[in-house]
Amino acid sequence: MPAAPRPIQIAPSVLPADFSRLGDECRALEDAGVDRIQWDVMDGEFVPNLTFGPDVIAACRPHVSIPFEAHLMVRTPETLLERYVEAGCELLIVHAESTIHLHRCLGQVADAGGRAAVALNPATPIEAVEHVLDLVEMVLVMTVNPGFGGQAYISTMEPKVAALRSMILERGLDVDIEVDGGIGPDTIAGAARAGANVLVAGSALYRDPEGLTHAVADLRARAAAAVSDAAA
Ligand code: DX5
C-alpha cells in the first residue's frame, strides 16, 4: 500500500537575504507564505564560509511566528546546539559527517528541548543515517556541496532521495525528507518526484522577478504537481 504523500513544505534559506535587514527579511518571507525559515549556520571550518551566530537568530525570532530550523554546518555541533535551541530554533539539523558520536549528538538535541534532524553531504551514503532514523523527524539530502548559495543542483542525488524514502517507508517511520541546494522552478519537480517533501530554496526565491509571494506559490505548485503526477 503506497504511503500517502507527505505535505509539501517550502523552507527558504536566508543566505541570499539582505543581512542588514534580517528581521524585515524574515517578515517578508512569512508574509510570502513560507512554512518555516532555514538558517544556514556555517563555522568557516566544516564549510569554507562563516554566517549566523545564535544571537543573530535570537534577534530575528520575535519578528515572525513561523518555525526556525538551524542547518548546522559546523565542526562541533555538540558544543553549539544548545545555543541555537535557546535562540529560538525548533529544529536542529546535524550533519552526519560533523560528529563521531552522531547518535549521542541527536539525543542531545532532544535533551536541549529541540527537535532533531540529520543532514547528508552529496557523497555520504544513506546508510550513514540508517541507525538514527528513529531519533529524527527529518533527513536533509544536500543537493549541492554545502557552503554557498547559488550553486548548481546535483540531480544525481534524486536516486539517493528515492532510496532514502524507501528505507523510511520500510521501517514505517514518520520522517520528512528535505533537499537543499539549487532548488528552483527547473529542479523542484525532480526532487519532489524522487520523494523530498521539504524543499529549501534561497537564490530561486530572491531572483523571481514577480517577487517572493509568487516564487513561493510557484515552487509549491510545481512540487505538488510533480507528486500528483508521480502518484497517478
Ligand atoms: C549551502 C546552503 C544553500 C542554501 C540555498 O550550504 O545550504 O544550499 O541553503 O542555496 P540556493 O541558493 O542554491 O537555493
PDB file of C-alpha atoms and ligand atoms in Angstrom:
ATOM      1  CA  MET A   1       0.000   0.000   0.000  1.00  0.00           C
ATOM      2  CA  PRO A   2       1.816   3.196  -1.107  1.00  0.00           C
ATOM      3  CA  ALA A   3       2.133   5.741   1.704  1.00  0.00           C
ATOM      4  CA  ALA A   4       0.077   8.942   1.445  1.00  0.00           C
ATOM      5  CA  PRO A   5       2.149  11.825   0.031  1.00  0.00           C
ATOM      6  CA  ARG A   6       3.667  13.968   2.779  1.00  0.00           C
ATOM      7  CA  PRO A   7       2.714  17.671   2.863  1.00  0.00           C
ATOM      8  CA  ILE A   8       4.931  19.856   0.694  1.00  0.00           C
ATOM      9  CA  GLN A   9       6.782  22.481   2.731  1.00  0.00           C
ATOM     10  CA  ILE A  10       8.785  25.412   1.383  1.00  0.00           C
ATOM     11  CA  ALA A  11      11.687  26.372   3.639  1.00  0.00           C
ATOM     12  CA  PRO A  12      13.602  29.430   2.448  1.00  0.00           C
ATOM     13  CA  SER A  13      17.270  29.874   3.180  1.00  0.00           C
ATOM     14  CA  VAL A  14      18.010  33.439   4.282  1.00  0.00           C
ATOM     15  CA  LEU A  15      21.534  33.151   2.905  1.00  0.00           C
ATOM     16  CA  PRO A  16      20.710  35.431  -0.094  1.00  0.00           C
ATOM     17  CA  ALA A  17      18.725  37.897   2.056  1.00  0.00           C
ATOM     18  CA  ASP A  18      19.855  41.424   2.951  1.00  0.00           C
ATOM     19  CA  PHE A  19      21.841  40.772   6.146  1.00  0.00           C
ATOM     20  CA  SER A  20      21.465  44.422   7.182  1.00  0.00           C
ATOM     21  CA  ARG A  21      17.656  43.919   7.463  1.00  0.00           C
ATOM     22  CA  LEU A  22      17.228  40.324   8.580  1.00  0.00           C
ATOM     23  CA  GLY A  23      14.188  40.988  10.762  1.00  0.00           C
ATOM     24  CA  ASP A  24      12.363  42.641   7.885  1.00  0.00           C
ATOM     25  CA  GLU A  25      13.510  39.870   5.540  1.00  0.00           C
ATOM     26  CA  CYS A  26      12.081  37.206   7.861  1.00  0.00           C
ATOM     27  CA  ARG A  27       8.772  39.075   8.000  1.00  0.00           C
ATOM     28  CA  ALA A  28       8.725  39.311   4.197  1.00  0.00           C
ATOM     29  CA  LEU A  29       9.274  35.546   3.942  1.00  0.00           C
ATOM     30  CA  GLU A  30       6.472  34.844   6.438  1.00  0.00           C
ATOM     31  CA  ASP A  31       4.167  37.210   4.537  1.00  0.00           C
ATOM     32  CA  ALA A  32       5.126  35.412   1.301  1.00  0.00           C
ATOM     33  CA  GLY A  33       3.692  32.165   2.714  1.00  0.00           C
ATOM     34  CA  VAL A  34       6.737  30.056   3.583  1.00  0.00           C
ATOM     35  CA  ASP A  35       6.290  27.218   6.069  1.00  0.00           C
ATOM     36  CA  ARG A  36       9.493  27.741   8.080  1.00  0.00           C
ATOM     37  CA  ILE A  37      12.826  29.559   7.787  1.00  0.00           C
ATOM     38  CA  GLN A  38      16.179  27.796   7.454  1.00  0.00           C
ATOM     39  CA  TRP A  39      19.274  29.412   8.941  1.00  0.00           C
ATOM     40  CA  ASP A  40      22.456  28.193   7.248  1.00  0.00           C
ATOM     41  CA  VAL A  41      24.855  28.123  10.202  1.00  0.00           C
ATOM     42  CA  MET A  42      28.443  27.931   8.942  1.00  0.00           C
ATOM     43  CA  ASP A  43      31.605  27.985  11.098  1.00  0.00           C
ATOM     44  CA  GLY A  44      34.283  28.534   8.423  1.00  0.00           C
ATOM     45  CA  GLU A  45      35.727  25.068   9.126  1.00  0.00           C
ATOM     46  CA  PHE A  46      33.118  22.419   8.279  1.00  0.00           C
ATOM     47  CA  VAL A  47      32.414  24.607   5.212  1.00  0.00           C
ATOM     48  CA  PRO A  48      34.538  27.492   3.844  1.00  0.00           C
ATOM     49  CA  ASN A  49      32.072  30.196   4.853  1.00  0.00           C
ATOM     50  CA  LEU A  50      31.004  31.925   8.084  1.00  0.00           C
ATOM     51  CA  THR A  51      27.427  33.023   8.777  1.00  0.00           C
ATOM     52  CA  PHE A  52      24.945  33.251  11.648  1.00  0.00           C
ATOM     53  CA  GLY A  53      25.679  33.039  15.363  1.00  0.00           C
ATOM     54  CA  PRO A  54      22.803  32.290  17.770  1.00  0.00           C
ATOM     55  CA  ASP A  55      22.433  35.959  18.764  1.00  0.00           C
ATOM     56  CA  VAL A  56      21.608  36.955  15.166  1.00  0.00           C
ATOM     57  CA  ILE A  57      18.856  34.347  15.048  1.00  0.00           C
ATOM     58  CA  ALA A  58      17.572  35.307  18.505  1.00  0.00           C
ATOM     59  CA  ALA A  59      17.281  38.923  17.307  1.00  0.00           C
ATOM     60  CA  CYS A  60      15.054  37.800  14.424  1.00  0.00           C
ATOM     61  CA  ARG A  61      12.959  35.355  16.447  1.00  0.00           C
ATOM     62  CA  PRO A  62      10.395  37.914  17.793  1.00  0.00           C
ATOM     63  CA  HIS A  63       9.700  39.279  14.298  1.00  0.00           C
ATOM     64  CA  VAL A  64       7.884  36.177  12.991  1.00  0.00           C
ATOM     65  CA  SER A  65       5.901  33.239  14.344  1.00  0.00           C
ATOM     66  CA  ILE A  66       6.844  30.537  11.810  1.00  0.00           C
ATOM     67  CA  PRO A  67       9.346  27.854  12.927  1.00  0.00           C
ATOM     68  CA  PHE A  68      13.103  28.308  12.590  1.00  0.00           C
ATOM     69  CA  GLU A  69      15.429  25.466  11.693  1.00  0.00           C
ATOM     70  CA  ALA A  70      19.215  25.649  12.092  1.00  0.00           C
ATOM     71  CA  HIS A  71      21.235  23.824   9.435  1.00  0.00           C
ATOM     72  CA  LEU A  72      24.393  23.219  11.455  1.00  0.00           C
ATOM     73  CA  MET A  73      27.297  23.171   9.002  1.00  0.00           C
ATOM     74  CA  VAL A  74      29.759  23.213  11.879  1.00  0.00           C
ATOM     75  CA  ARG A  75      32.591  21.016  13.167  1.00  0.00           C
ATOM     76  CA  THR A  76      31.398  20.986  16.755  1.00  0.00           C
ATOM     77  CA  PRO A  77      27.595  20.576  16.815  1.00  0.00           C
ATOM     78  CA  GLU A  78      27.668  19.185  20.374  1.00  0.00           C
ATOM     79  CA  THR A  79      29.104  22.394  21.818  1.00  0.00           C
ATOM     80  CA  LEU A  80      26.822  24.734  19.841  1.00  0.00           C
ATOM     81  CA  LEU A  81      23.418  23.054  19.587  1.00  0.00           C
ATOM     82  CA  GLU A  82      22.018  24.259  22.925  1.00  0.00           C
ATOM     83  CA  ARG A  83      22.681  27.905  21.954  1.00  0.00           C
ATOM     84  CA  TYR A  84      20.634  27.520  18.772  1.00  0.00           C
ATOM     85  CA  VAL A  85      17.715  25.968  20.628  1.00  0.00           C
ATOM     86  CA  GLU A  86      17.849  28.858  23.117  1.00  0.00           C
ATOM     87  CA  ALA A  87      17.962  31.302  20.168  1.00  0.00           C
ATOM     88  CA  GLY A  88      14.579  30.010  19.025  1.00  0.00           C
ATOM     89  CA  CYS A  89      15.347  27.239  16.519  1.00  0.00           C
ATOM     90  CA  GLU A  90      12.772  24.453  16.965  1.00  0.00           C
ATOM     91  CA  LEU A  91      14.542  22.047  14.602  1.00  0.00           C
ATOM     92  CA  LEU A  92      18.280  21.420  14.554  1.00  0.00           C
ATOM     93  CA  ILE A  93      19.866  19.716  11.535  1.00  0.00           C
ATOM     94  CA  VAL A  94      23.124  17.954  12.421  1.00  0.00           C
ATOM     95  CA  HIS A  95      25.443  16.819   9.617  1.00  0.00           C
ATOM     96  CA  ALA A  96      26.247  13.086   9.854  1.00  0.00           C
ATOM     97  CA  GLU A  97      29.813  13.974   8.826  1.00  0.00           C
ATOM     98  CA  SER A  98      30.305  16.566  11.603  1.00  0.00           C
ATOM     99  CA  THR A  99      30.499  14.329  14.684  1.00  0.00           C
ATOM    100  CA  ILE A 100      31.975  10.957  15.634  1.00  0.00           C
ATOM    101  CA  HIS A 101      29.036  10.344  18.009  1.00  0.00           C
ATOM    102  CA  LEU A 102      26.022  11.157  15.818  1.00  0.00           C
ATOM    103  CA  HIS A 103      23.546   9.037  17.813  1.00  0.00           C
ATOM    104  CA  ARG A 104      24.537  10.763  21.054  1.00  0.00           C
ATOM    105  CA  CYS A 105      24.511  14.238  19.437  1.00  0.00           C
ATOM    106  CA  LEU A 106      20.970  13.786  18.109  1.00  0.00           C
ATOM    107  CA  GLY A 107      19.902  12.714  21.600  1.00  0.00           C
ATOM    108  CA  GLN A 108      21.491  15.903  22.969  1.00  0.00           C
ATOM    109  CA  VAL A 109      19.256  17.941  20.641  1.00  0.00           C
ATOM    110  CA  ALA A 110      16.180  16.368  22.242  1.00  0.00           C
ATOM    111  CA  ASP A 111      17.652  16.809  25.750  1.00  0.00           C
ATOM    112  CA  ALA A 112      18.129  20.516  24.954  1.00  0.00           C
ATOM    113  CA  GLY A 113      14.433  20.836  24.089  1.00  0.00           C
ATOM    114  CA  GLY A 114      14.881  20.876  20.313  1.00  0.00           C
ATOM    115  CA  ARG A 115      13.679  18.521  17.585  1.00  0.00           C
ATOM    116  CA  ALA A 116      16.392  16.626  15.700  1.00  0.00           C
ATOM    117  CA  ALA A 117      17.148  16.202  12.011  1.00  0.00           C
ATOM    118  CA  VAL A 118      20.214  14.858  10.226  1.00  0.00           C
ATOM    119  CA  ALA A 119      21.912  16.022   7.009  1.00  0.00           C
ATOM    120  CA  LEU A 120      23.925  14.147   4.378  1.00  0.00           C
ATOM    121  CA  ASN A 121      26.519  15.735   2.090  1.00  0.00           C
ATOM    122  CA  PRO A 122      26.309  14.581  -1.532  1.00  0.00           C
ATOM    123  CA  ALA A 123      28.989  11.894  -1.167  1.00  0.00           C
ATOM    124  CA  THR A 124      27.630  10.442   2.086  1.00  0.00           C
ATOM    125  CA  PRO A 125      25.512   7.287   1.630  1.00  0.00           C
ATOM    126  CA  ILE A 126      22.073   6.953   3.222  1.00  0.00           C
ATOM    127  CA  GLU A 127      23.414   4.037   5.263  1.00  0.00           C
ATOM    128  CA  ALA A 128      25.136   6.683   7.426  1.00  0.00           C
ATOM    129  CA  VAL A 129      21.737   7.547   8.944  1.00  0.00           C
ATOM    130  CA  GLU A 130      20.143   4.089   8.900  1.00  0.00           C
ATOM    131  CA  HIS A 131      20.610   3.605  12.651  1.00  0.00           C
ATOM    132  CA  VAL A 132      19.455   7.076  13.738  1.00  0.00           C
ATOM    133  CA  LEU A 133      16.233   7.364  11.721  1.00  0.00           C
ATOM    134  CA  ASP A 134      14.271   6.693  14.908  1.00  0.00           C
ATOM    135  CA  LEU A 135      15.829   9.805  16.505  1.00  0.00           C
ATOM    136  CA  VAL A 136      14.945  12.330  13.788  1.00  0.00           C
ATOM    137  CA  GLU A 137      11.867  13.863  12.205  1.00  0.00           C
ATOM    138  CA  MET A 138      13.682  14.762   9.001  1.00  0.00           C
ATOM    139  CA  VAL A 139      16.668  13.834   6.857  1.00  0.00           C
ATOM    140  CA  LEU A 140      18.251  16.575   4.729  1.00  0.00           C
ATOM    141  CA  VAL A 141      19.817  15.332   1.488  1.00  0.00           C
ATOM    142  CA  MET A 142      22.154  18.063   0.238  1.00  0.00           C
ATOM    143  CA  THR A 143      21.792  18.693  -3.482  1.00  0.00           C
ATOM    144  CA  VAL A 144      24.897  20.891  -3.548  1.00  0.00           C
ATOM    145  CA  ASN A 145      28.197  20.720  -1.721  1.00  0.00           C
ATOM    146  CA  PRO A 146      27.475  22.926   1.313  1.00  0.00           C
ATOM    147  CA  GLY A 147      28.944  26.372   1.910  1.00  0.00           C
ATOM    148  CA  PHE A 148      27.370  28.754  -0.544  1.00  0.00           C
ATOM    149  CA  GLY A 149      24.072  29.618  -2.180  1.00  0.00           C
ATOM    150  CA  GLY A 150      23.557  29.899  -5.926  1.00  0.00           C
ATOM    151  CA  GLN A 151      25.228  26.596  -6.844  1.00  0.00           C
ATOM    152  CA  ALA A 152      24.056  24.132  -9.482  1.00  0.00           C
ATOM    153  CA  TYR A 153      21.603  21.391  -8.436  1.00  0.00           C
ATOM    154  CA  ILE A 154      23.187  17.913  -8.319  1.00  0.00           C
ATOM    155  CA  SER A 155      20.487  15.800  -9.998  1.00  0.00           C
ATOM    156  CA  THR A 156      22.311  12.545  -9.252  1.00  0.00           C
ATOM    157  CA  MET A 157      21.023  12.970  -5.682  1.00  0.00           C
ATOM    158  CA  GLU A 158      17.498  12.054  -6.842  1.00  0.00           C
ATOM    159  CA  PRO A 159      18.059   8.263  -6.724  1.00  0.00           C
ATOM    160  CA  LYS A 160      19.564   8.792  -3.253  1.00  0.00           C
ATOM    161  CA  VAL A 161      16.376  10.597  -2.149  1.00  0.00           C
ATOM    162  CA  ALA A 162      14.252   7.777  -3.577  1.00  0.00           C
ATOM    163  CA  ALA A 163      16.332   5.106  -1.818  1.00  0.00           C
ATOM    164  CA  LEU A 164      16.065   7.027   1.463  1.00  0.00           C
ATOM    165  CA  ARG A 165      12.286   7.327   1.063  1.00  0.00           C
ATOM    166  CA  SER A 166      12.125   3.533   0.614  1.00  0.00           C
ATOM    167  CA  MET A 167      14.306   2.983   3.691  1.00  0.00           C
ATOM    168  CA  ILE A 168      11.977   5.194   5.775  1.00  0.00           C
ATOM    169  CA  LEU A 169       8.817   3.535   4.449  1.00  0.00           C
ATOM    170  CA  GLU A 170      10.195   0.028   5.056  1.00  0.00           C
ATOM    171  CA  ARG A 171      10.661   0.960   8.710  1.00  0.00           C
ATOM    172  CA  GLY A 172       7.202   2.553   8.975  1.00  0.00           C
ATOM    173  CA  LEU A 173       8.741   5.788  10.257  1.00  0.00           C
ATOM    174  CA  ASP A 174       7.249   9.295  10.155  1.00  0.00           C
ATOM    175  CA  VAL A 175      10.249  11.151   8.716  1.00  0.00           C
ATOM    176  CA  ASP A 176      10.345  14.019   6.214  1.00  0.00           C
ATOM    177  CA  ILE A 177      12.988  14.301   3.512  1.00  0.00           C
ATOM    178  CA  GLU A 178      14.388  17.771   2.847  1.00  0.00           C
ATOM    179  CA  VAL A 179      16.581  18.813  -0.076  1.00  0.00           C
ATOM    180  CA  ASP A 180      18.742  21.916  -0.133  1.00  0.00           C
ATOM    181  CA  GLY A 181      20.783  23.487  -2.888  1.00  0.00           C
ATOM    182  CA  GLY A 182      19.936  24.587  -6.406  1.00  0.00           C
ATOM    183  CA  ILE A 183      16.200  24.145  -5.827  1.00  0.00           C
ATOM    184  CA  GLY A 184      14.199  26.283  -8.246  1.00  0.00           C
ATOM    185  CA  PRO A 185      11.456  26.139 -10.896  1.00  0.00           C
ATOM    186  CA  ASP A 186      13.506  23.829 -13.143  1.00  0.00           C
ATOM    187  CA  THR A 187      14.683  21.406 -10.453  1.00  0.00           C
ATOM    188  CA  ILE A 188      11.989  21.185  -7.770  1.00  0.00           C
ATOM    189  CA  ALA A 189       9.811  18.687  -9.669  1.00  0.00           C
ATOM    190  CA  GLY A 190      12.616  16.129  -9.912  1.00  0.00           C
ATOM    191  CA  ALA A 191      13.375  16.439  -6.203  1.00  0.00           C
ATOM    192  CA  ALA A 192       9.696  16.134  -5.210  1.00  0.00           C
ATOM    193  CA  ARG A 193       9.093  13.192  -7.557  1.00  0.00           C
ATOM    194  CA  ALA A 194      12.078  11.438  -6.007  1.00  0.00           C
ATOM    195  CA  GLY A 195      10.482  11.748  -2.558  1.00  0.00           C
ATOM    196  CA  ALA A 196      11.536  15.063  -0.980  1.00  0.00           C
ATOM    197  CA  ASN A 197       8.664  16.933   0.687  1.00  0.00           C
ATOM    198  CA  VAL A 198      10.561  19.783   2.398  1.00  0.00           C
ATOM    199  CA  LEU A 199      12.279  21.991  -0.156  1.00  0.00           C
ATOM    200  CA  VAL A 200      14.864  24.611   0.707  1.00  0.00           C
ATOM    201  CA  ALA A 201      15.271  27.439  -1.766  1.00  0.00           C
ATOM    202  CA  GLY A 202      17.397  30.558  -1.487  1.00  0.00           C
ATOM    203  CA  SER A 203      18.512  32.160  -4.731  1.00  0.00           C
ATOM    204  CA  ALA A 204      15.442  30.985  -6.665  1.00  0.00           C
ATOM    205  CA  LEU A 205      13.127  32.889  -4.302  1.00  0.00           C
ATOM    206  CA  TYR A 206      15.059  36.141  -4.458  1.00  0.00           C
ATOM    207  CA  ARG A 207      15.609  36.138  -8.215  1.00  0.00           C
ATOM    208  CA  ASP A 208      11.918  35.709  -9.134  1.00  0.00           C
ATOM    209  CA  PRO A 209      11.009  38.963 -10.961  1.00  0.00           C
ATOM    210  CA  GLU A 210       7.432  38.661  -9.674  1.00  0.00           C
ATOM    211  CA  GLY A 211       8.585  38.672  -6.058  1.00  0.00           C
ATOM    212  CA  LEU A 212       8.692  36.330  -3.060  1.00  0.00           C
ATOM    213  CA  THR A 213       4.984  35.513  -2.849  1.00  0.00           C
ATOM    214  CA  HIS A 214       4.886  34.417  -6.475  1.00  0.00           C
ATOM    215  CA  ALA A 215       8.127  32.456  -6.097  1.00  0.00           C
ATOM    216  CA  VAL A 216       6.877  30.531  -3.039  1.00  0.00           C
ATOM    217  CA  ALA A 217       3.499  29.736  -4.604  1.00  0.00           C
ATOM    218  CA  ASP A 218       5.093  28.716  -7.903  1.00  0.00           C
ATOM    219  CA  LEU A 219       7.587  26.352  -6.244  1.00  0.00           C
ATOM    220  CA  ARG A 220       4.860  24.837  -4.067  1.00  0.00           C
ATOM    221  CA  ALA A 221       2.597  24.280  -7.086  1.00  0.00           C
ATOM    222  CA  ARG A 222       5.386  22.705  -9.145  1.00  0.00           C
ATOM    223  CA  ALA A 223       6.286  20.320  -6.317  1.00  0.00           C
ATOM    224  CA  ALA A 224       2.653  19.352  -5.687  1.00  0.00           C
ATOM    225  CA  ALA A 225       2.045  18.755  -9.407  1.00  0.00           C
ATOM    226  CA  ALA A 226       5.124  16.542  -9.630  1.00  0.00           C
ATOM    227  CA  VAL A 227       3.970  14.444  -6.666  1.00  0.00           C
ATOM    228  CA  SER A 228       0.445  14.027  -8.021  1.00  0.00           C
ATOM    229  CA  ASP A 229       1.758  13.137 -11.482  1.00  0.00           C
ATOM    230  CA  ALA A 230       4.034  10.504  -9.905  1.00  0.00           C
ATOM    231  CA  ALA A 231       1.086   9.076  -7.924  1.00  0.00           C
ATOM    232  CA  ALA A 232      -1.202   8.927 -10.998  1.00  0.00           C
TER     233      ALA A 232
HETATM  234  C1  DX5 B   1      24.554  25.547   1.042  1.00  0.00           C
HETATM  235  C2  DX5 B   1      23.309  26.245   1.506  1.00  0.00           C
HETATM  236  C3  DX5 B   1      22.465  26.575   0.294  1.00  0.00           C
HETATM  237  C4  DX5 B   1      21.304  27.452   0.581  1.00  0.00           C
HETATM  238  C5  DX5 B   1      20.339  27.502  -0.576  1.00  0.00           C
HETATM  239  O1  DX5 B   1      25.365  25.276   2.116  1.00  0.00           O
HETATM  240  O2  DX5 B   1      22.603  25.394   2.398  1.00  0.00           O
HETATM  241  O3  DX5 B   1      22.049  25.365  -0.264  1.00  0.00           O
HETATM  242  O4  DX5 B   1      20.657  26.972   1.689  1.00  0.00           O
HETATM  243  O5  DX5 B   1      21.050  27.845  -1.683  1.00  0.00           O
HETATM  244  P1  DX5 B   1      20.373  28.053  -3.125  1.00  0.00           P
HETATM  245  O6  DX5 B   1      20.670  29.479  -3.476  1.00  0.00           O
HETATM  246  O7  DX5 B   1      21.060  27.062  -4.009  1.00  0.00           O
HETATM  247  O8  DX5 B   1      18.892  27.797  -3.019  1.00  0.00           O
END
